[in-house]
mmCIF file of C-alpha atoms in Angstrom:
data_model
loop_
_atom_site.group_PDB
_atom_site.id
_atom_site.type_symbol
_atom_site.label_atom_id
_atom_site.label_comp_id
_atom_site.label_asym_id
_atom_site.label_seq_id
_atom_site.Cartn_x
_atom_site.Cartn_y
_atom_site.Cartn_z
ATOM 1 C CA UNK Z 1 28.187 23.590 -19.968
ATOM 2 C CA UNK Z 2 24.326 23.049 -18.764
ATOM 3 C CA UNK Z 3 25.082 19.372 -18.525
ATOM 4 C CA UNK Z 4 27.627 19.723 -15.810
ATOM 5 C CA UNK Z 5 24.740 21.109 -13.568
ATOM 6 C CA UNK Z 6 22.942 18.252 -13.548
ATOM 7 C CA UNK Z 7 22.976 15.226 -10.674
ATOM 8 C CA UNK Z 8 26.231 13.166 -11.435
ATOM 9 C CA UNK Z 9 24.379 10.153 -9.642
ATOM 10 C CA UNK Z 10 21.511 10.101 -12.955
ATOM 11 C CA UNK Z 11 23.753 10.863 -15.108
ATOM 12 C CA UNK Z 12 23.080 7.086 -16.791
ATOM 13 C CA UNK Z 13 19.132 7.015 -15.739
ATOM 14 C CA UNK Z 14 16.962 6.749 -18.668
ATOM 15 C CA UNK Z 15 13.396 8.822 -18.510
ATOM 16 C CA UNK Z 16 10.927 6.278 -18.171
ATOM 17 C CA UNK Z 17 9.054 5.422 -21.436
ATOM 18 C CA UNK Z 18 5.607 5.364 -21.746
ATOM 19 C CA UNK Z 19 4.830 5.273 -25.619
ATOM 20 C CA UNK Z 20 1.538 6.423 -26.328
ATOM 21 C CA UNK Z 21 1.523 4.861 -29.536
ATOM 22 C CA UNK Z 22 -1.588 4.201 -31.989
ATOM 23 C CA UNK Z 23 -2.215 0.486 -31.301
ATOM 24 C CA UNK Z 24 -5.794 -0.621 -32.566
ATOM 25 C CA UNK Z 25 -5.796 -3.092 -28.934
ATOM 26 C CA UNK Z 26 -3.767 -2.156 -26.149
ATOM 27 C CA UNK Z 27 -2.979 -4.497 -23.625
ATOM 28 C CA UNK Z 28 0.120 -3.693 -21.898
ATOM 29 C CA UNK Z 29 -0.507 -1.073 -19.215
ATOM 30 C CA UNK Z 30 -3.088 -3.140 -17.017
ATOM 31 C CA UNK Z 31 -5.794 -1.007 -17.359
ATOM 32 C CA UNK Z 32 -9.497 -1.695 -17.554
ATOM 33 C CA UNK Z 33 -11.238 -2.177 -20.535
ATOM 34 C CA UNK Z 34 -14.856 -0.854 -19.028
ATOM 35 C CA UNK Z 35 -15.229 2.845 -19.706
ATOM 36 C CA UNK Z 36 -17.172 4.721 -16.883
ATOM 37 C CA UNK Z 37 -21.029 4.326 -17.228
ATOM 38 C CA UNK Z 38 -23.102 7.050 -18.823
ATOM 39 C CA UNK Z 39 -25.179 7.660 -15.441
ATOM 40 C CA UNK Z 40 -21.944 7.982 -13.352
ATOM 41 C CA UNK Z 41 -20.263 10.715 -16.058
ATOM 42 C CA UNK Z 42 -23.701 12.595 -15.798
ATOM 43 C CA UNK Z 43 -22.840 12.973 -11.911
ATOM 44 C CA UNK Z 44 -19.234 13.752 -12.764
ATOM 45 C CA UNK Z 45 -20.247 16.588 -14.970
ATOM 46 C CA UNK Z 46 -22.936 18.065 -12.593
ATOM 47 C CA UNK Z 47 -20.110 17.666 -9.488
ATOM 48 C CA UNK Z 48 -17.482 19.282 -11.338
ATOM 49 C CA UNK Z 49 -20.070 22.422 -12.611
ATOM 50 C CA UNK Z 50 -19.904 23.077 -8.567
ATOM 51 C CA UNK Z 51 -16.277 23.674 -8.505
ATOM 52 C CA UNK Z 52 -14.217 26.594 -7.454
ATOM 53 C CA UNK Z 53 -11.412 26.280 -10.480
ATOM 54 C CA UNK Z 54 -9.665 29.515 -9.012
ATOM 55 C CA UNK Z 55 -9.300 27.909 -5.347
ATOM 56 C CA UNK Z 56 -6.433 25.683 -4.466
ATOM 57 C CA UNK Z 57 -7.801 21.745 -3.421
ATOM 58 C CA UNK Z 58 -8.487 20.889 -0.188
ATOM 59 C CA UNK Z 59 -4.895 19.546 0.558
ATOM 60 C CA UNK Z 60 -6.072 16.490 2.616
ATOM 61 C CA UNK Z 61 -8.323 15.237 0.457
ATOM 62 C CA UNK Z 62 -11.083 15.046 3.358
ATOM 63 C CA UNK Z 63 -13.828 13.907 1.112
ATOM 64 C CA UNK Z 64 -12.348 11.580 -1.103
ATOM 65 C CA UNK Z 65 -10.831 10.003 2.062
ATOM 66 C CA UNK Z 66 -14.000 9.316 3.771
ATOM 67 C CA UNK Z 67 -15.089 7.806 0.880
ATOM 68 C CA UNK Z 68 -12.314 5.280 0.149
ATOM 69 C CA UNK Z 69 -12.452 4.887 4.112
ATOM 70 C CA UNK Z 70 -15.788 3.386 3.558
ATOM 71 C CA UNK Z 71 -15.048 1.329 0.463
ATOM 72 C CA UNK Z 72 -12.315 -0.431 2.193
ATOM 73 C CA UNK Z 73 -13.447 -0.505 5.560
ATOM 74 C CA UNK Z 74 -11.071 2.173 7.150
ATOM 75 C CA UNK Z 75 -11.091 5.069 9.218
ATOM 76 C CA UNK Z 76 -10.079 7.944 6.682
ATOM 77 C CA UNK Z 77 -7.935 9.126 9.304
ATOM 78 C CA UNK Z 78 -5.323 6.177 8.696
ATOM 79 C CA UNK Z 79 -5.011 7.172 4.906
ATOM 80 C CA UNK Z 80 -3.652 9.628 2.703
ATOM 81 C CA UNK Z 81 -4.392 10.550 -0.860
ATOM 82 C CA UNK Z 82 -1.909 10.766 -3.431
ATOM 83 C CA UNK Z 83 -1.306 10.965 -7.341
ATOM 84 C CA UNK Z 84 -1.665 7.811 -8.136
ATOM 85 C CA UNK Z 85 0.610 4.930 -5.693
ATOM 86 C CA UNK Z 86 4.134 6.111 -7.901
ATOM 87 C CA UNK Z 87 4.230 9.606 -6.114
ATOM 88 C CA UNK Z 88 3.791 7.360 -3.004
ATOM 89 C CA UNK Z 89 6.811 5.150 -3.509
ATOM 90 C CA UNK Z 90 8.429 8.526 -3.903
ATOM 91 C CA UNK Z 91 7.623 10.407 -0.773
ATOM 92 C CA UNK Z 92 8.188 7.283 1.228
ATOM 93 C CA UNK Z 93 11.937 6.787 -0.439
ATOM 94 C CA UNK Z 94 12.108 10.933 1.134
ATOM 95 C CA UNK Z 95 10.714 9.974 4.260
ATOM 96 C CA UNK Z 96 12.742 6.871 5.111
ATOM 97 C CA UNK Z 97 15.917 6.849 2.895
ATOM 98 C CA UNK Z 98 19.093 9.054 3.551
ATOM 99 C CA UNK Z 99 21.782 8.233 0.867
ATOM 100 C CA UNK Z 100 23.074 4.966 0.403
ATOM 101 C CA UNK Z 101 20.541 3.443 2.375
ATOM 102 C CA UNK Z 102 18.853 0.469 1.441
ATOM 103 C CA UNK Z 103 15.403 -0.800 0.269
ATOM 104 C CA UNK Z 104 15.098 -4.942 -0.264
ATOM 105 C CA UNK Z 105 12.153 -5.418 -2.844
ATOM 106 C CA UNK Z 106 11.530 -8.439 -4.829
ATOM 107 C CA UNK Z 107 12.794 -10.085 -8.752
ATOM 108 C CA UNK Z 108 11.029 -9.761 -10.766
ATOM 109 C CA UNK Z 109 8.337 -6.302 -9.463
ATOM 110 C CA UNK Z 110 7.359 -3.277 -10.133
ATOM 111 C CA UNK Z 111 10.643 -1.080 -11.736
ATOM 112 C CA UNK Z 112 9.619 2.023 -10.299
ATOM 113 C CA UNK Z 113 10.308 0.798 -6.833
ATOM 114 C CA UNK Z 114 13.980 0.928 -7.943
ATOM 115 C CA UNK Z 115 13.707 3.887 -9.934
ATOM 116 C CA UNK Z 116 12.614 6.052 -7.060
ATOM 117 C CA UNK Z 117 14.911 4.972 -4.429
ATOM 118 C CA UNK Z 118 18.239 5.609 -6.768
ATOM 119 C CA UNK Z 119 16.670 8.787 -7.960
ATOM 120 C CA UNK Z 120 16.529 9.765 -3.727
ATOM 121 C CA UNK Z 121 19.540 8.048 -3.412
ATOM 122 C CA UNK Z 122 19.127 5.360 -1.692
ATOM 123 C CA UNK Z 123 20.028 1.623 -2.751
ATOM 124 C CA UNK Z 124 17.988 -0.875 -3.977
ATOM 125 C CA UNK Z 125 18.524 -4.580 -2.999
ATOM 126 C CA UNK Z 126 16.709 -7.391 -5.220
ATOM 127 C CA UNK Z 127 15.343 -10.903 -3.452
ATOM 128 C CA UNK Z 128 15.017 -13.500 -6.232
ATOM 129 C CA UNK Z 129 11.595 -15.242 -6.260
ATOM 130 C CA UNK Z 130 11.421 -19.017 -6.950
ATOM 131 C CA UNK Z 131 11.763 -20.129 -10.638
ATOM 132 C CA UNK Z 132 7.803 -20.563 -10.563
ATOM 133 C CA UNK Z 133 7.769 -16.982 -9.236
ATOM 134 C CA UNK Z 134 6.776 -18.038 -5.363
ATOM 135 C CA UNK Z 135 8.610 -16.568 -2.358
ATOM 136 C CA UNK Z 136 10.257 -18.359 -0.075
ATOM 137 C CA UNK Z 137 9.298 -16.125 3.374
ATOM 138 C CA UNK Z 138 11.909 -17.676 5.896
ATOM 139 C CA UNK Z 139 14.393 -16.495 3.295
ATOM 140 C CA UNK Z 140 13.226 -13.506 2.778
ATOM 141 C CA UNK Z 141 13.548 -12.573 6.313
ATOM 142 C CA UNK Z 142 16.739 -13.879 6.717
ATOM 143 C CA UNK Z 143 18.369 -11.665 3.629
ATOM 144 C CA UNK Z 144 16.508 -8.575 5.159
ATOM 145 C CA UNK Z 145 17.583 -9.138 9.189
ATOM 146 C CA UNK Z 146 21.324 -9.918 7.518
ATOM 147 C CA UNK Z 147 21.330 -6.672 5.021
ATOM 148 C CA UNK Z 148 19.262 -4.534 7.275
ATOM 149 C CA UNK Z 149 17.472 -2.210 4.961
ATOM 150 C CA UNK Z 150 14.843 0.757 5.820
ATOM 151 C CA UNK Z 151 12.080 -0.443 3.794
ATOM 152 C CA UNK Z 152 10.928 -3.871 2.407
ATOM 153 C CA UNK Z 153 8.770 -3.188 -0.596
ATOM 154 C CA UNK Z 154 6.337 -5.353 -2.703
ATOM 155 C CA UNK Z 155 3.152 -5.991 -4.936
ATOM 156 C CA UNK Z 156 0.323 -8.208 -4.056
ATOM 157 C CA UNK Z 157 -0.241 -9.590 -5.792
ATOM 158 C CA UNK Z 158 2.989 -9.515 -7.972
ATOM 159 C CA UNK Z 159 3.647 -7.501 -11.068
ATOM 160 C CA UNK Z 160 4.393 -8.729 -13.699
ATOM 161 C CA UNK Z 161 3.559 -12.073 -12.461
ATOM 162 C CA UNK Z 162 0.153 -12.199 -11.190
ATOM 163 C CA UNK Z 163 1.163 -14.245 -8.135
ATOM 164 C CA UNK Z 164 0.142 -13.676 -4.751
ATOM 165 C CA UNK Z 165 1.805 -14.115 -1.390
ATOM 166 C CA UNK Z 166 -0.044 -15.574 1.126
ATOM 167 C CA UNK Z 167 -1.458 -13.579 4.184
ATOM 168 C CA UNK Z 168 -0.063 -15.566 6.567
ATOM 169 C CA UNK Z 169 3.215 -15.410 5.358
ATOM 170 C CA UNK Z 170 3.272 -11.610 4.877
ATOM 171 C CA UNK Z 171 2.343 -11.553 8.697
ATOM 172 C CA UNK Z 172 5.367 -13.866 9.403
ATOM 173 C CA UNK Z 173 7.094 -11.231 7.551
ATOM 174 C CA UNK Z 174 6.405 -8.033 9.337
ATOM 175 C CA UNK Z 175 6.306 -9.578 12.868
ATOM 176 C CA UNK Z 176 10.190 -10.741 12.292
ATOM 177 C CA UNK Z 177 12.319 -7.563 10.462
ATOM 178 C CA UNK Z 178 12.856 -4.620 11.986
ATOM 179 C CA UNK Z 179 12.546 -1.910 8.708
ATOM 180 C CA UNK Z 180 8.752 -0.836 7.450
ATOM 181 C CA UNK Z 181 6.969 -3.148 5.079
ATOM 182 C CA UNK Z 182 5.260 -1.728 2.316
ATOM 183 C CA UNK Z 183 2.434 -4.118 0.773
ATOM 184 C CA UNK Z 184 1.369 -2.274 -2.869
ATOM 185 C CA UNK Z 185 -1.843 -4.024 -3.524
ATOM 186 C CA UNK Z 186 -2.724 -2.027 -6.381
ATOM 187 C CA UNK Z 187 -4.607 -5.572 -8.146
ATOM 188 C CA UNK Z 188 -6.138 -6.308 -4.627
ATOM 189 C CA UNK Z 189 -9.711 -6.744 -6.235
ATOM 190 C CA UNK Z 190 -8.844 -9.177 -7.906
ATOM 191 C CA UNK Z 191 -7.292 -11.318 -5.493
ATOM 192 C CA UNK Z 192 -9.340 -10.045 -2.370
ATOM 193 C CA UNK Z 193 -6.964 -11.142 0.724
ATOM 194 C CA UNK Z 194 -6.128 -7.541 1.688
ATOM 195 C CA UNK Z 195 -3.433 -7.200 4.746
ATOM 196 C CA UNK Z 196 -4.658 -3.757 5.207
ATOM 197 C CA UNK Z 197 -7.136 -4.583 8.133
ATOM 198 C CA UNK Z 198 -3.601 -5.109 10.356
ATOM 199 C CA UNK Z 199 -2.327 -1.614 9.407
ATOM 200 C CA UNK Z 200 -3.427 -0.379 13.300
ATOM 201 C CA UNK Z 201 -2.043 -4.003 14.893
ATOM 202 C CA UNK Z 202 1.531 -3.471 13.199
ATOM 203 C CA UNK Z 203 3.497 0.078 13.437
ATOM 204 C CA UNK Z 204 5.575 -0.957 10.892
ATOM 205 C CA UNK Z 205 3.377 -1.572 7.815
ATOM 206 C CA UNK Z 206 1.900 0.590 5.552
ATOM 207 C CA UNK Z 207 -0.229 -0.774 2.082
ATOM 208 C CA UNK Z 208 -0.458 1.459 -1.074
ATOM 209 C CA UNK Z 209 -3.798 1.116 -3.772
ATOM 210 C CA UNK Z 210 -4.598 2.403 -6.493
ATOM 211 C CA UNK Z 211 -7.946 4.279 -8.458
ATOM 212 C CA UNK Z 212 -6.261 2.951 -11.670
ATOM 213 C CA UNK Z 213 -6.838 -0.380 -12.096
ATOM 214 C CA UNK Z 214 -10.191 -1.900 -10.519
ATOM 215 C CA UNK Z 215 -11.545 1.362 -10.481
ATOM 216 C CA UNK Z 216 -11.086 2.294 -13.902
ATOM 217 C CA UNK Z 217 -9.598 5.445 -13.711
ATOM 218 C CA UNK Z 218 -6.131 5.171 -14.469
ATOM 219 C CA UNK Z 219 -6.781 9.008 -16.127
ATOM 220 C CA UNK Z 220 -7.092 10.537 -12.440
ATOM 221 C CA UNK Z 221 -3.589 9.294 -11.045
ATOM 222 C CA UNK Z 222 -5.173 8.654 -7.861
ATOM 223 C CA UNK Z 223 -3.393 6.232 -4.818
ATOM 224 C CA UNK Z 224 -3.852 6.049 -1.564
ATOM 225 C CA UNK Z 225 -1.781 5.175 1.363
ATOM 226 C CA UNK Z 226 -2.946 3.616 4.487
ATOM 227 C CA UNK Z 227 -1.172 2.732 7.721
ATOM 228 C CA UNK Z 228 -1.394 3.915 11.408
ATOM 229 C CA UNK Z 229 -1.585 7.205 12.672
ATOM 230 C CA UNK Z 230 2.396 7.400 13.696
ATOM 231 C CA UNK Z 231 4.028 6.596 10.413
ATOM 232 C CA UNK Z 232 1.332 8.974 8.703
ATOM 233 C CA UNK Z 233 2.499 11.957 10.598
ATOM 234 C CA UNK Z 234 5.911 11.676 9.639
ATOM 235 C CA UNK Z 235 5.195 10.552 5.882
ATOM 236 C CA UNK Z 236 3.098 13.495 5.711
ATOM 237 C CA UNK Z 237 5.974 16.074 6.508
ATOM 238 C CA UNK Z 238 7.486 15.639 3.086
ATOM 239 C CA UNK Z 239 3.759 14.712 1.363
ATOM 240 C CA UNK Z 240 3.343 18.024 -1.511
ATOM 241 C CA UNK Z 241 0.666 20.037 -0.608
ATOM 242 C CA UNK Z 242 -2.018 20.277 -2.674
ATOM 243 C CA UNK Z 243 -0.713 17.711 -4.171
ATOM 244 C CA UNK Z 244 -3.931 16.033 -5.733
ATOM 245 C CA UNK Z 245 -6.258 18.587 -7.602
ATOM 246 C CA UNK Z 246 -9.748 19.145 -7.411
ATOM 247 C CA UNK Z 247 -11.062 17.391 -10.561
ATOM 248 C CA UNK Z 248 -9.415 13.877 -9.885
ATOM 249 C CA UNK Z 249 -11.076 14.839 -6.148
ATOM 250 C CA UNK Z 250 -14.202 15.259 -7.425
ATOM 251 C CA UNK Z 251 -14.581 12.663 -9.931
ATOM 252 C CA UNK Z 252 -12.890 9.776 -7.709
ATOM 253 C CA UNK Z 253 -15.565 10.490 -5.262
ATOM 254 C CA UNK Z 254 -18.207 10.404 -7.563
ATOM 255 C CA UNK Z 255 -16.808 6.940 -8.271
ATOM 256 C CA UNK Z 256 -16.807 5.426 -5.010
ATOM 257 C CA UNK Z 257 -19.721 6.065 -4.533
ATOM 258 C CA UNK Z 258 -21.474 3.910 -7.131
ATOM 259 C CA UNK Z 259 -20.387 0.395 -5.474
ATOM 260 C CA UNK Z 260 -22.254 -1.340 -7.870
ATOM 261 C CA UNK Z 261 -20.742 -0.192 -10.695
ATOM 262 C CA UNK Z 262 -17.283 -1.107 -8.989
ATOM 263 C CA UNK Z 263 -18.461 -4.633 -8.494
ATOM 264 C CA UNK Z 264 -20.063 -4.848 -12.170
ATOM 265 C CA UNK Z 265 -16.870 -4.050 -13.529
ATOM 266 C CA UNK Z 266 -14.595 -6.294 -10.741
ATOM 267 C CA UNK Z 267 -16.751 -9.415 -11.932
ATOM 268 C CA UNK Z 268 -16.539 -8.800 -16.131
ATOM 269 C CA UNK Z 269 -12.739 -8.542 -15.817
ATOM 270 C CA UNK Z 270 -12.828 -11.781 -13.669
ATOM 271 C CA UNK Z 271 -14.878 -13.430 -16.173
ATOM 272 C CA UNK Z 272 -12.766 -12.267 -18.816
ATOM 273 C CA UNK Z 273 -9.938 -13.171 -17.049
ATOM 274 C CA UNK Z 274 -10.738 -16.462 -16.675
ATOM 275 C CA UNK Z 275 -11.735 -17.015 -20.730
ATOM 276 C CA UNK Z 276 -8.046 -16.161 -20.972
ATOM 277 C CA UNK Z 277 -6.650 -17.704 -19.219
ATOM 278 C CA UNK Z 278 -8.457 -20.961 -20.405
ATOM 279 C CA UNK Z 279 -7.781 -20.303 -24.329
ATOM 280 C CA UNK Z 280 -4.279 -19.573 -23.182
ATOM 281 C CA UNK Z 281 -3.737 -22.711 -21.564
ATOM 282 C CA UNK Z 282 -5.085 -24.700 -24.896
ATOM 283 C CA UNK Z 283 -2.347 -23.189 -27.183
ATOM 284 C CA UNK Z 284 0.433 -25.922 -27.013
ATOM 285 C CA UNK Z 285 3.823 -24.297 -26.592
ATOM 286 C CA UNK Z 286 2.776 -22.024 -24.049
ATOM 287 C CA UNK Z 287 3.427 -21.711 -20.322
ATOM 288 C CA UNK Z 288 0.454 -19.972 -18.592
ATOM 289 C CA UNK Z 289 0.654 -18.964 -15.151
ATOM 290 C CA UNK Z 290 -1.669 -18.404 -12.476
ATOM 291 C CA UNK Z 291 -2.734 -14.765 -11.520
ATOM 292 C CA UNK Z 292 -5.256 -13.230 -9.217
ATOM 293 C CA UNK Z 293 -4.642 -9.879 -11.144
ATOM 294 C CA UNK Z 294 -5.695 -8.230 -14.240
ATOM 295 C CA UNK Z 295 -3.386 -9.355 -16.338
ATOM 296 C CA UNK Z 296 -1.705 -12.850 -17.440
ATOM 297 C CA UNK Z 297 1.516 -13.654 -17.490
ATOM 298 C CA UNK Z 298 3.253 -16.341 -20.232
ATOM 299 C CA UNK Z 299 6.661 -18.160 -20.961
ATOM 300 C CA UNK Z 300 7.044 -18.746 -24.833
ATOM 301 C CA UNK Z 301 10.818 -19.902 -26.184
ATOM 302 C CA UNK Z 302 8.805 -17.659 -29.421
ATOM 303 C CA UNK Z 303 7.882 -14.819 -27.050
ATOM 304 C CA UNK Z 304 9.672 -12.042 -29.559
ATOM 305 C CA UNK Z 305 8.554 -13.120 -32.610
ATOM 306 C CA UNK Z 306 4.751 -13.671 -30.842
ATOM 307 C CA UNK Z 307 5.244 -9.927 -30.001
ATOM 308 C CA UNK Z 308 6.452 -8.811 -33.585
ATOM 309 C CA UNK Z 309 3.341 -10.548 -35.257
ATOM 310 C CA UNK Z 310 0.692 -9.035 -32.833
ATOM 311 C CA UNK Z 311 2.555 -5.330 -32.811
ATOM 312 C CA UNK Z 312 2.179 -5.812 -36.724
ATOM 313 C CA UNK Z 313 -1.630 -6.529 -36.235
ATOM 314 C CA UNK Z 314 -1.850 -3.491 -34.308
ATOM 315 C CA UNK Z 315 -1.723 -5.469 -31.147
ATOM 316 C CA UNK Z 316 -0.180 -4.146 -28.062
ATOM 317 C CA UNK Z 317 1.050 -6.304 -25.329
ATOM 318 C CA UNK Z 318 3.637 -6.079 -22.658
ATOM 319 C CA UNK Z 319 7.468 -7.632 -23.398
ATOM 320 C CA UNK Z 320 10.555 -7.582 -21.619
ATOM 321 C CA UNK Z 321 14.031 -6.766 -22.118
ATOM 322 C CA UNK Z 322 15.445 -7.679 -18.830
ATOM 323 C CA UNK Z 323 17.098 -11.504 -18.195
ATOM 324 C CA UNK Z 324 14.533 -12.444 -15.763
ATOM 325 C CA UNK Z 325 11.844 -11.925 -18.246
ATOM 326 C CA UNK Z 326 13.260 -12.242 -21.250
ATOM 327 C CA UNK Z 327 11.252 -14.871 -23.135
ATOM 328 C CA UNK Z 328 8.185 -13.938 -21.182
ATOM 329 C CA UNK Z 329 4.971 -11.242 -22.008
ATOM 330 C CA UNK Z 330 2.066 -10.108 -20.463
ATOM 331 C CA UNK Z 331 -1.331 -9.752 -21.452
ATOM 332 C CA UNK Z 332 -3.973 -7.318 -19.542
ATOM 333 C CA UNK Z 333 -6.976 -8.522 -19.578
ATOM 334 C CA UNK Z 334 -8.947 -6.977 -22.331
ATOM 335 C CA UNK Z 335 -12.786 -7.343 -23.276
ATOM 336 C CA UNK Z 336 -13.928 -10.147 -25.039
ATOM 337 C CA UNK Z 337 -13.134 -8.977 -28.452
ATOM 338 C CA UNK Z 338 -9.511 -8.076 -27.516
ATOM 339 C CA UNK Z 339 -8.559 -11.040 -25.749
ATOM 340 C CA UNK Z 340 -9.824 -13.253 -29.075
ATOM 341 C CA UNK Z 341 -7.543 -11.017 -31.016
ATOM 342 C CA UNK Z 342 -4.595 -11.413 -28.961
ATOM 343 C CA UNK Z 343 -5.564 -15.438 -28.962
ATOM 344 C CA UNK Z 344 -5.796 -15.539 -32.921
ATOM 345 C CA UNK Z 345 -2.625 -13.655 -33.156
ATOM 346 C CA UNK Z 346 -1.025 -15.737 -31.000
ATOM 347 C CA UNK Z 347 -2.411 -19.075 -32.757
ATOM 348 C CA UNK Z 348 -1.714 -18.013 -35.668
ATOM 349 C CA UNK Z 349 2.201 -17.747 -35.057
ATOM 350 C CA UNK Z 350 2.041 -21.303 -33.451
#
């Protein structure tokens, strides 16, 4: 009886699943392996002793805002804060999408991208990349001015594959469609080529970051969205109120404000990064691929057994089910005692 209340339309979704199993490494969410420092969670402590618990948060986020303004070089009045950039691909698929409308993002992405439009009701159209995971922009453009969608959404650079699309080609992009182009650069530290200085030059582009990866603090489920002052005053007529609370407020200000610490950490996962990515490549039998992210990305005709041996080990990497990805995994980049255990494992099987 209860089941017949339910939305016929997700009647055949599946809840997403987010394991948190007991893994002894875990390197499969992309998240960074540098815990806070000790001065930093002194100033969190003391910030939060100053808070009202029994008052609602400020709704706008004012403080917060003016702070990631000034990391990224942006007037806080072009950006909104949000629980983490997944509640953002949600409240744009409400702002943009009635049903059956369509969204063009790119194979292989970021899932959720999908999963929120069909969950608003909207439909989600899927550009192939190049077999070495490049876009071809020309196209792109085409497929989108033939299918005519809402909303073109991506990740730069990519997820899963660590690849990046090239400024000037994402310019070529938004100057010939005619439907909003979203630009998630949640791994932009890493890579550094930001399009988000041309969010006032184009009215129909809007770029999405995260707290959770360079940051550190995937635990806050902080994003932010940033575009120009027109699209924000629509988006923020079906934005929750209160939406972020007062702790992940507090601390994610405390946070930005420590730039060294930001850049400490930014430079260790490069240098990690690149140890990886070097052992990697020495390990006959696999393909390695490039990445300005956090994370690695390989092709190994042994990429399920690879994954059996280090899950027994008490190893945790990414895998894939879907055909794209099949016989591929990815690796985040862990701290230099984690990524020599994932390299044993994996050299050990080989």
């Amino acid at each position: 009886m209860i089941e017949e209340l339910f939305r016929t339309d997700i009647k055949y979704f599946k809840p997403y699943d987010a394991k948190q199993e007991e893994y002894k490494i875990k390197l499969d969410a992309n998240e960074s392996f540098i815990e806070l420092s000790q001065e930093i969670k002194d100033k969190i402590i003391r910030n939060l002793r100053k808070l009202e618990f029994n008052r609602y948060p400020d709704p706008d986020a004012l403080e917060l805002k003016k702070a990631y303004g000034c990391y990224i070089g942006i007037d806080e009045k072009n950006i909104m804060v949000g629980n983490g950039s997944d509640e953002f691909i949600q409240i744009l698929a409400s702002a943009f999408l009635d049903k059956n409308e369509k969204i063009v993002t790119l194979n292989p992405d970021f899932s959720m991208y999908k999963v929120y439009t069909e969950v608003r009701g909207g439909r989600v159209l899927s550009f192939d990349l190049n077999e070495d995971f490049t876009l071809n922009g020309d196209r792109v453009i085409q497929y989108i001015n033939l299918e005519e969608p809402k909303m073109f959404i991506f990740s730069n650079p990519n997820n899963p594959t660590g690849g990046v699309i090239p400024k000037k080609d994402i310019i070529k992009i938004i100057e010939n469609v005619k439907c909003v182009v979203v630009v998630d650069e949640a791994y932009m530290e890493f890579y550094g080529d930001s399009i988000v200085e041309y969010i006032k030059k184009y009215d129909n582009l809007i770029v999405l970051r995260t707290a959770s990866k360079a940051l550190g603090s995937a635990a806050l489920r902080l994003g932010f969205l940033i575009t120009n002052s027109t699209l924000l005053r629509e988006i923020k007529k079906v934005k929750p109120p209160f939406n972020v609370n007062s702790v992940s407020q507090t601390i994610g200000k405390v946070i930005l404000d420590d730039r060294k610490f930001i850049k400490e950490s930014i430079d260790k996962v490069l240098c990690e990064r690149n140890y990886l990515v070097t052992q990697l490549k020495s390990i006959e039998g696999l393909k390695v691929y490039e990445t300005q992210s956090n994370f690695v990305l390989i092709y190994s005709e042994n990429a399920k057994k690879i994954n059996d041996i280090l899950i027994k080990s008490g190893v945790k990497i990414r895998s894939f089910n879907d055909r794209t990805l099949k016989d591929f995994m990815r690796i985040t980049v862990g701290s230099r005692e984690e990524n020599m255990e994932v390299i044993n494992g994996i050299r050990g099987y080989i």
